[in-house]
Tab-separated table of C-alpha atoms in Angstrom:
chain	number	residue	atom	x	y	z
U	4	MET	CA	-64.284	-24.942	-87.429
U	5	LYS	CA	-62.942	-26.349	-84.159
U	6	SER	CA	-61.175	-29.186	-85.985
U	7	ALA	CA	-59.441	-26.764	-88.339
U	8	LEU	CA	-58.352	-24.641	-85.361
U	9	GLU	CA	-56.983	-27.694	-83.541
U	10	THR	CA	-55.095	-28.772	-86.672
U	11	ALA	CA	-53.580	-25.304	-87.015
U	12	GLU	CA	-52.540	-25.290	-83.346
U	13	LYS	CA	-50.931	-28.718	-83.691
U	14	SER	CA	-49.074	-27.598	-86.815
U	15	PHE	CA	-47.869	-24.475	-85.009
U	16	SER	CA	-46.755	-26.504	-81.980
U	17	PHE	CA	-44.914	-28.980	-84.190
U	18	ALA	CA	-43.164	-26.134	-86.022
U	19	LEU	CA	-42.014	-24.656	-82.698
U	20	PHE	CA	-40.793	-28.041	-81.466
U	21	PHE	CA	-38.937	-28.613	-84.737
U	22	GLU	CA	-37.178	-25.246	-84.350
U	23	ASP	CA	-36.203	-26.155	-80.789
U	24	PHE	CA	-35.061	-29.576	-81.977
U	25	LYS	CA	-32.763	-27.898	-84.508
U	26	GLN	CA	-31.382	-25.659	-81.760
U	27	ILE	CA	-30.799	-28.440	-79.245
U	28	THR	CA	-28.892	-30.490	-81.838
U	29	LYS	CA	-27.287	-27.402	-83.485
U	30	VAL	CA	-28.283	-28.489	-86.957
U	31	ARG	CA	-25.927	-26.171	-88.897
U	32	LEU	CA	-22.900	-27.227	-86.867
U	33	SER	CA	-23.931	-30.868	-87.192
U	34	LEU	CA	-24.212	-30.585	-90.968
U	35	SER	CA	-20.755	-28.980	-91.213
U	36	VAL	CA	-19.336	-31.907	-89.248
U	37	VAL	CA	-21.107	-34.366	-91.550
U	38	PHE	CA	-19.579	-32.524	-94.520
U	39	SER	CA	-16.095	-33.072	-93.062
U	40	SER	CA	-16.802	-36.752	-92.451
U	41	VAL	CA	-18.039	-37.333	-95.994
U	42	ALA	CA	-14.978	-35.502	-97.377
U	43	GLY	CA	-12.737	-37.810	-95.341
U	44	TYR	CA	-14.646	-40.829	-96.635
U	45	LEU	CA	-14.242	-39.741	-100.257
U	46	LEU	CA	-10.502	-39.357	-99.692
U	47	GLY	CA	-10.126	-42.837	-98.212
U	48	ALA	CA	-12.560	-44.886	-100.273
U	49	PRO	CA	-11.145	-46.786	-103.281
U	50	SER	CA	-14.680	-46.678	-104.672
U	51	VAL	CA	-17.691	-44.795	-103.344
U	52	ASP	CA	-20.370	-46.862	-101.593
U	53	MET	CA	-23.469	-44.670	-101.300
U	54	LEU	CA	-24.874	-46.836	-98.507
U	55	VAL	CA	-21.794	-46.102	-96.383
U	56	VAL	CA	-22.074	-42.397	-97.230
U	57	LEU	CA	-25.704	-42.461	-96.083
U	58	LEU	CA	-24.872	-44.317	-92.865
U	59	LEU	CA	-21.963	-41.960	-92.162
U	60	THR	CA	-24.197	-38.934	-92.750
U	61	ILE	CA	-26.954	-40.201	-90.460
U	62	GLY	CA	-24.621	-41.583	-87.807
U	63	GLY	CA	-22.456	-38.461	-87.832
U	64	TYR	CA	-25.476	-36.206	-87.394
U	65	PHE	CA	-26.736	-38.324	-84.503
U	66	MET	CA	-23.367	-38.209	-82.724
U	67	VAL	CA	-22.896	-34.450	-83.053
U	68	GLY	CA	-26.531	-33.789	-82.181
U	69	ALA	CA	-26.170	-35.949	-79.063
U	70	SER	CA	-23.043	-34.069	-77.956
U	71	ASN	CA	-24.766	-30.717	-78.392
U	72	ALA	CA	-27.890	-31.843	-76.533
U	73	PHE	CA	-25.849	-33.198	-73.607
U	74	ASN	CA	-23.867	-29.949	-73.577
U	75	GLN	CA	-27.003	-27.829	-73.307
U	76	VAL	CA	-28.362	-29.983	-70.491
U	77	ILE	CA	-25.117	-29.656	-68.525
U	78	GLU	CA	-24.824	-25.902	-69.122
U	79	LYS	CA	-28.493	-24.993	-68.732
U	80	ASP	CA	-27.909	-22.842	-65.624
U	81	LEU	CA	-25.030	-20.999	-67.303
U	82	ASP	CA	-26.767	-20.556	-70.648
U	83	VAL	CA	-29.463	-18.438	-69.012
U	84	LEU	CA	-26.783	-15.908	-67.985
U	85	MET	CA	-25.482	-15.236	-71.510
U	86	ASP	CA	-27.192	-13.217	-74.226
U	87	ARG	CA	-26.279	-15.609	-77.040
U	88	THR	CA	-27.634	-18.694	-75.219
U	89	LYS	CA	-30.461	-17.504	-72.955
U	90	ASN	CA	-33.045	-18.158	-75.665
U	91	ARG	CA	-32.011	-21.774	-76.165
U	92	PRO	CA	-34.853	-24.272	-75.641
U	93	ILE	CA	-33.959	-25.324	-72.068
U	94	PRO	CA	-33.100	-21.962	-70.418
U	95	ALA	CA	-36.056	-20.338	-72.220
U	96	GLY	CA	-38.358	-23.004	-70.761
U	97	ARG	CA	-39.588	-24.313	-74.105
U	98	MET	CA	-38.050	-27.774	-73.636
U	99	SER	CA	-37.723	-29.830	-70.471
U	100	VAL	CA	-34.422	-31.301	-69.338
U	101	SER	CA	-35.939	-34.789	-69.565
U	102	MET	CA	-36.887	-34.239	-73.218
U	103	ALA	CA	-33.408	-32.931	-74.043
U	104	LEU	CA	-31.859	-35.945	-72.291
U	105	PHE	CA	-34.162	-38.262	-74.205
U	106	ILE	CA	-32.971	-36.725	-77.476
U	107	ALA	CA	-29.315	-36.908	-76.387
U	108	ILE	CA	-29.451	-40.531	-75.220
U	109	SER	CA	-31.510	-41.657	-78.218
U	110	PHE	CA	-29.132	-39.959	-80.626
U	111	THR	CA	-26.138	-41.526	-78.886
U	112	ILE	CA	-27.558	-45.049	-79.171
U	113	LEU	CA	-28.751	-44.580	-82.759
U	114	GLY	CA	-25.499	-42.888	-83.772
U	115	LEU	CA	-23.267	-45.595	-82.320
U	116	PHE	CA	-25.406	-48.322	-83.869
U	117	THR	CA	-25.366	-46.646	-87.290
U	118	LEU	CA	-21.600	-46.106	-87.238
U	119	TYR	CA	-21.031	-49.665	-85.979
U	120	ILE	CA	-22.812	-50.974	-89.085
U	121	ILE	CA	-20.041	-49.286	-91.104
U	122	ASN	CA	-17.291	-50.771	-88.926
U	123	PRO	CA	-16.419	-50.977	-85.195
U	124	LYS	CA	-13.518	-48.489	-85.376
U	125	THR	CA	-15.806	-45.773	-86.715
U	126	ALA	CA	-18.225	-46.336	-83.841
U	127	MET	CA	-15.340	-46.316	-81.351
U	128	PHE	CA	-14.071	-42.916	-82.504
U	129	GLY	CA	-17.639	-41.603	-82.464
U	130	ALA	CA	-18.011	-42.743	-78.850
U	131	ILE	CA	-14.673	-41.151	-77.900
U	132	SER	CA	-15.840	-37.894	-79.447
U	133	ILE	CA	-19.068	-37.777	-77.414
U	134	PHE	CA	-17.275	-38.729	-74.193
U	135	LEU	CA	-14.541	-36.100	-74.507
U	136	TYR	CA	-16.948	-33.350	-75.546
U	137	THR	CA	-19.519	-33.893	-72.814
U	138	SER	CA	-17.515	-35.369	-69.934
U	139	VAL	CA	-14.188	-33.531	-70.220
U	140	TYR	CA	-14.412	-30.440	-72.448
U	141	THR	CA	-17.756	-29.125	-71.165
U	142	PRO	CA	-16.902	-29.223	-67.412
U	143	LEU	CA	-13.456	-27.707	-68.054
U	144	LYS	CA	-14.816	-24.605	-69.804
U	145	THR	CA	-15.341	-22.811	-66.498
U	146	LYS	CA	-12.057	-24.086	-65.017
U	147	THR	CA	-9.227	-23.504	-67.477
U	148	PRO	CA	-8.445	-22.223	-70.993
U	149	LEU	CA	-6.965	-25.689	-71.631
U	150	SER	CA	-10.551	-26.803	-72.240
U	151	VAL	CA	-10.093	-25.555	-75.813
U	152	PHE	CA	-7.203	-28.005	-76.282
U	153	VAL	CA	-9.400	-30.865	-75.022
U	154	GLY	CA	-12.347	-29.717	-77.138
U	155	ALA	CA	-10.139	-29.603	-80.226
U	156	ILE	CA	-9.762	-33.397	-80.040
U	157	PRO	CA	-13.438	-34.330	-80.637
U	158	GLY	CA	-13.649	-31.330	-82.955
U	159	ALA	CA	-10.876	-32.822	-85.112
U	160	ILE	CA	-12.305	-36.345	-85.311
U	161	PRO	CA	-14.888	-35.901	-88.142
U	162	PHE	CA	-12.414	-35.446	-91.032
U	163	MET	CA	-10.452	-38.545	-90.059
U	164	LEU	CA	-13.631	-40.451	-89.131
U	165	GLY	CA	-14.621	-40.545	-92.790
U	166	TRP	CA	-11.296	-42.155	-93.733
U	167	VAL	CA	-11.714	-44.763	-90.989
U	168	ALA	CA	-15.242	-45.436	-92.245
U	169	ALA	CA	-13.846	-46.029	-95.739
U	170	THR	CA	-10.887	-48.225	-94.739
U	171	ASN	CA	-11.617	-49.648	-91.260
U	172	ASP	CA	-8.061	-48.620	-90.433
U	173	PHE	CA	-6.283	-45.859	-88.515
U	174	GLY	CA	-2.830	-44.896	-89.741
U	175	ILE	CA	-0.846	-41.902	-90.900
U	176	GLU	CA	-3.508	-40.861	-93.444
U	177	PRO	CA	-6.414	-40.299	-91.010
U	178	GLY	CA	-3.849	-39.066	-88.465
U	179	THR	CA	-2.876	-36.313	-90.909
U	180	LEU	CA	-6.518	-35.384	-91.505
U	181	PHE	CA	-6.970	-35.270	-87.743
U	182	MET	CA	-4.014	-32.912	-87.299
U	183	ILE	CA	-5.313	-30.537	-89.970
U	184	GLN	CA	-8.670	-30.120	-88.284
U	185	PHE	CA	-7.052	-30.144	-84.814
U	186	PHE	CA	-4.814	-27.147	-85.524
U	187	TRP	CA	-7.716	-25.414	-87.289
U	188	GLN	CA	-9.808	-25.502	-84.111
U	189	PHE	CA	-7.608	-22.973	-82.292
U	190	PRO	CA	-7.657	-19.909	-84.594
U	191	HIS	CA	-11.293	-20.611	-85.440
U	192	PHE	CA	-12.547	-20.953	-81.895
U	193	TRP	CA	-10.345	-18.246	-80.379
U	194	ALA	CA	-11.583	-15.799	-83.005
U	195	LEU	CA	-15.139	-16.687	-81.985
U	196	ALA	CA	-14.244	-16.477	-78.277
U	197	TRP	CA	-12.635	-13.074	-78.880
U	198	MET	CA	-15.922	-11.762	-80.279
U	199	LEU	CA	-17.983	-13.283	-77.462
U	200	ASP	CA	-15.533	-12.742	-74.591
U	201	ASP	CA	-17.785	-10.418	-72.584
U	202	ASP	CA	-20.743	-12.765	-72.949
U	203	TYR	CA	-18.656	-15.839	-72.077
U	204	LYS	CA	-17.507	-14.125	-68.882
U	205	LYS	CA	-21.132	-13.717	-67.788
U	206	GLY	CA	-21.378	-17.510	-67.764
U	207	GLY	CA	-17.991	-17.949	-66.105
U	208	PHE	CA	-16.328	-19.448	-69.177
U	209	ILE	CA	-12.569	-19.020	-69.629
U	210	MET	CA	-12.056	-19.575	-73.354
U	211	LEU	CA	-9.157	-17.362	-74.505
U	212	PRO	CA	-5.665	-18.797	-73.846
U	213	THR	CA	-4.591	-15.903	-71.620
U	214	GLY	CA	-8.089	-15.257	-70.309
U	215	LYS	CA	-8.300	-11.914	-72.110
U	216	LYS	CA	-8.167	-10.198	-75.486
U	217	ASP	CA	-4.496	-9.284	-75.625
U	218	LYS	CA	-1.410	-9.523	-77.837
U	219	ALA	CA	-0.419	-12.858	-76.318
U	220	THR	CA	-3.732	-14.422	-77.356
U	221	ALA	CA	-3.430	-12.937	-80.857
U	222	LEU	CA	0.127	-14.265	-81.129
U	223	GLN	CA	-1.008	-17.787	-80.238
U	224	ILE	CA	-3.657	-17.532	-82.951
U	225	ILE	CA	-0.915	-16.694	-85.461
U	226	MET	CA	1.254	-19.613	-84.283
U	227	TYR	CA	-1.556	-22.154	-84.606
U	228	THR	CA	-2.440	-20.778	-88.028
U	229	ILE	CA	1.161	-21.453	-89.108
U	230	TRP	CA	0.928	-25.044	-87.844
U	231	LEU	CA	-2.408	-25.402	-89.631
U	232	ILE	CA	-0.923	-24.351	-92.982
U	233	ILE	CA	2.058	-26.694	-92.539
U	234	ALA	CA	-0.188	-29.652	-91.668
U	235	SER	CA	-2.497	-28.889	-94.589
U	236	VAL	CA	0.209	-28.914	-97.263
U	237	PHE	CA	2.364	-31.641	-95.680
U	238	PRO	CA	0.923	-34.494	-97.843
U	239	VAL	CA	2.530	-32.896	-100.922
U	240	LEU	CA	5.855	-34.303	-99.645
U	241	GLY	CA	4.642	-37.867	-100.211
U	242	LEU	CA	5.224	-38.894	-96.592
U	243	THR	CA	1.599	-39.557	-95.634
U	244	GLY	CA	0.968	-43.017	-97.062
U	245	SER	CA	-1.852	-43.158	-99.559
U	246	LEU	CA	-3.000	-39.628	-98.770
U	247	HIS	CA	-1.578	-37.586	-101.636
U	248	LEU	CA	-1.671	-33.919	-102.584
U	249	SER	CA	-0.502	-32.489	-105.892
U	250	VAL	CA	1.757	-29.452	-106.103
U	251	VAL	CA	-1.047	-27.382	-107.649
U	252	ALA	CA	-3.463	-28.334	-104.863
U	253	ALA	CA	-0.805	-27.551	-102.240
U	254	ILE	CA	-0.300	-24.088	-103.754
U	255	VAL	CA	-4.054	-23.447	-103.682
U	256	ILE	CA	-4.268	-24.569	-100.052
U	257	ALA	CA	-1.252	-22.470	-99.107
U	258	GLY	CA	-2.925	-19.460	-100.721
U	259	LEU	CA	-6.053	-20.058	-98.665
U	260	GLY	CA	-3.859	-20.395	-95.600
U	261	PHE	CA	-2.116	-17.079	-96.280
U	262	TYR	CA	-5.529	-15.427	-96.579
U	263	MET	CA	-6.401	-16.761	-93.134
U	264	MET	CA	-2.981	-15.665	-91.876
U	265	TYR	CA	-3.698	-12.153	-93.152
U	266	TRP	CA	-6.672	-11.966	-90.790
U	267	ALA	CA	-4.704	-13.469	-87.903
U	268	ILE	CA	-1.934	-10.844	-88.290
U	269	LYS	CA	-4.535	-8.111	-88.701
U	270	LEU	CA	-6.118	-9.191	-85.408
U	271	TYR	CA	-2.703	-8.928	-83.710
U	272	ARG	CA	-2.392	-5.374	-84.992
U	273	LYS	CA	-5.965	-4.120	-84.538
U	274	MET	CA	-7.199	-6.144	-81.536
U	275	ASP	CA	-10.896	-5.566	-82.323
U	276	ASN	CA	-14.045	-7.670	-82.633
U	277	LYS	CA	-14.592	-6.742	-86.283
U	278	THR	CA	-11.241	-8.267	-87.257
U	279	ALA	CA	-11.909	-11.319	-85.061
U	280	ARG	CA	-15.134	-11.845	-86.992
U	281	GLY	CA	-13.217	-11.592	-90.261
U	282	LEU	CA	-10.789	-14.252	-89.031
U	283	MET	CA	-13.613	-16.510	-87.910
U	284	LEU	CA	-15.303	-16.297	-91.319
U	285	ALA	CA	-11.950	-16.823	-93.079
U	286	SER	CA	-11.390	-19.965	-90.998
U	287	VAL	CA	-14.782	-21.397	-91.975
U	288	LEU	CA	-14.007	-20.659	-95.627
U	289	TYR	CA	-10.584	-22.259	-95.233
U	290	ILE	CA	-11.648	-25.595	-93.763
U	291	THR	CA	-14.530	-25.948	-96.219
U	292	LEU	CA	-12.484	-25.156	-99.324
U	293	ILE	CA	-9.412	-27.225	-98.442
U	294	GLN	CA	-11.577	-30.291	-97.918
U	295	ILE	CA	-13.088	-29.723	-101.343
U	296	VAL	CA	-9.611	-29.192	-102.819
U	297	TYR	CA	-8.351	-32.438	-101.272
U	298	VAL	CA	-11.287	-34.439	-102.677
U	299	VAL	CA	-11.180	-32.853	-106.145
U	300	ASP	CA	-7.405	-33.294	-106.282
U	301	LYS	CA	-7.730	-36.993	-105.459
U	302	PHE	CA	-10.162	-37.636	-108.295
U	303	ILE	CA	-8.132	-35.535	-110.760
U	304	GLN	CA	-5.016	-37.546	-109.907
U	305	ALA	CA	-6.966	-40.794	-110.262
């Protein structure tokens, strides 16, 4: 009887730790980043090597998980002040700082090693991503709205990282993929920051470009959405090396962009959290679908 009880307690404890592990590494965000990386790989690879896909998936998850764990260690005293973060493993007292650091450091080492097996350039960009996210973006969040610009750089690396993993080269093709995801960061994150502005202020974070939910912020969201659409359809002009986009695919992507623009303009007019949520969801739909369109279009053209 005692043995069965001990087994049940161990299983329960493991389940709780696994849930906290998923929170400290932000598993859903990590998987979305891995999706972008694999899409970039499929675009750049002349033929698909499943071993590289596996290494990119594992290495990418390690790198993003490490960044998120470091972030939660650094912001532990601020997370406890905000409703959306106070139940995270560290501020809630379910995980020690030393355990979170162990996960972060282990993931960094394993991630860099895994990406280095693919090629050194992939590992280099992975290292740059972790450094910028944890050492520059995270400290700046309480100092200046420009932190979002800095954070958009590591946030834009995954799509182009896949191309670099496939080709061991950085040129106009991965640069274009980088710019697409870079411009996407702004309407996506500012829509999220709009919804969470009151909570962010409790932690001292300055995330909106003007520091408040106003017309100027909404206008900047519209402007970056325009740049996003332009960057996304630009390869149809045939000026981006071996990264091609058919006219049909460009029309589809433009249509998705106009849907996102609809929400951006609506936010400018309505200035409410409900519309900001609609824009945030539209942005997630946009980046997911255009990556699929790019990959499908490549194989159709081939």
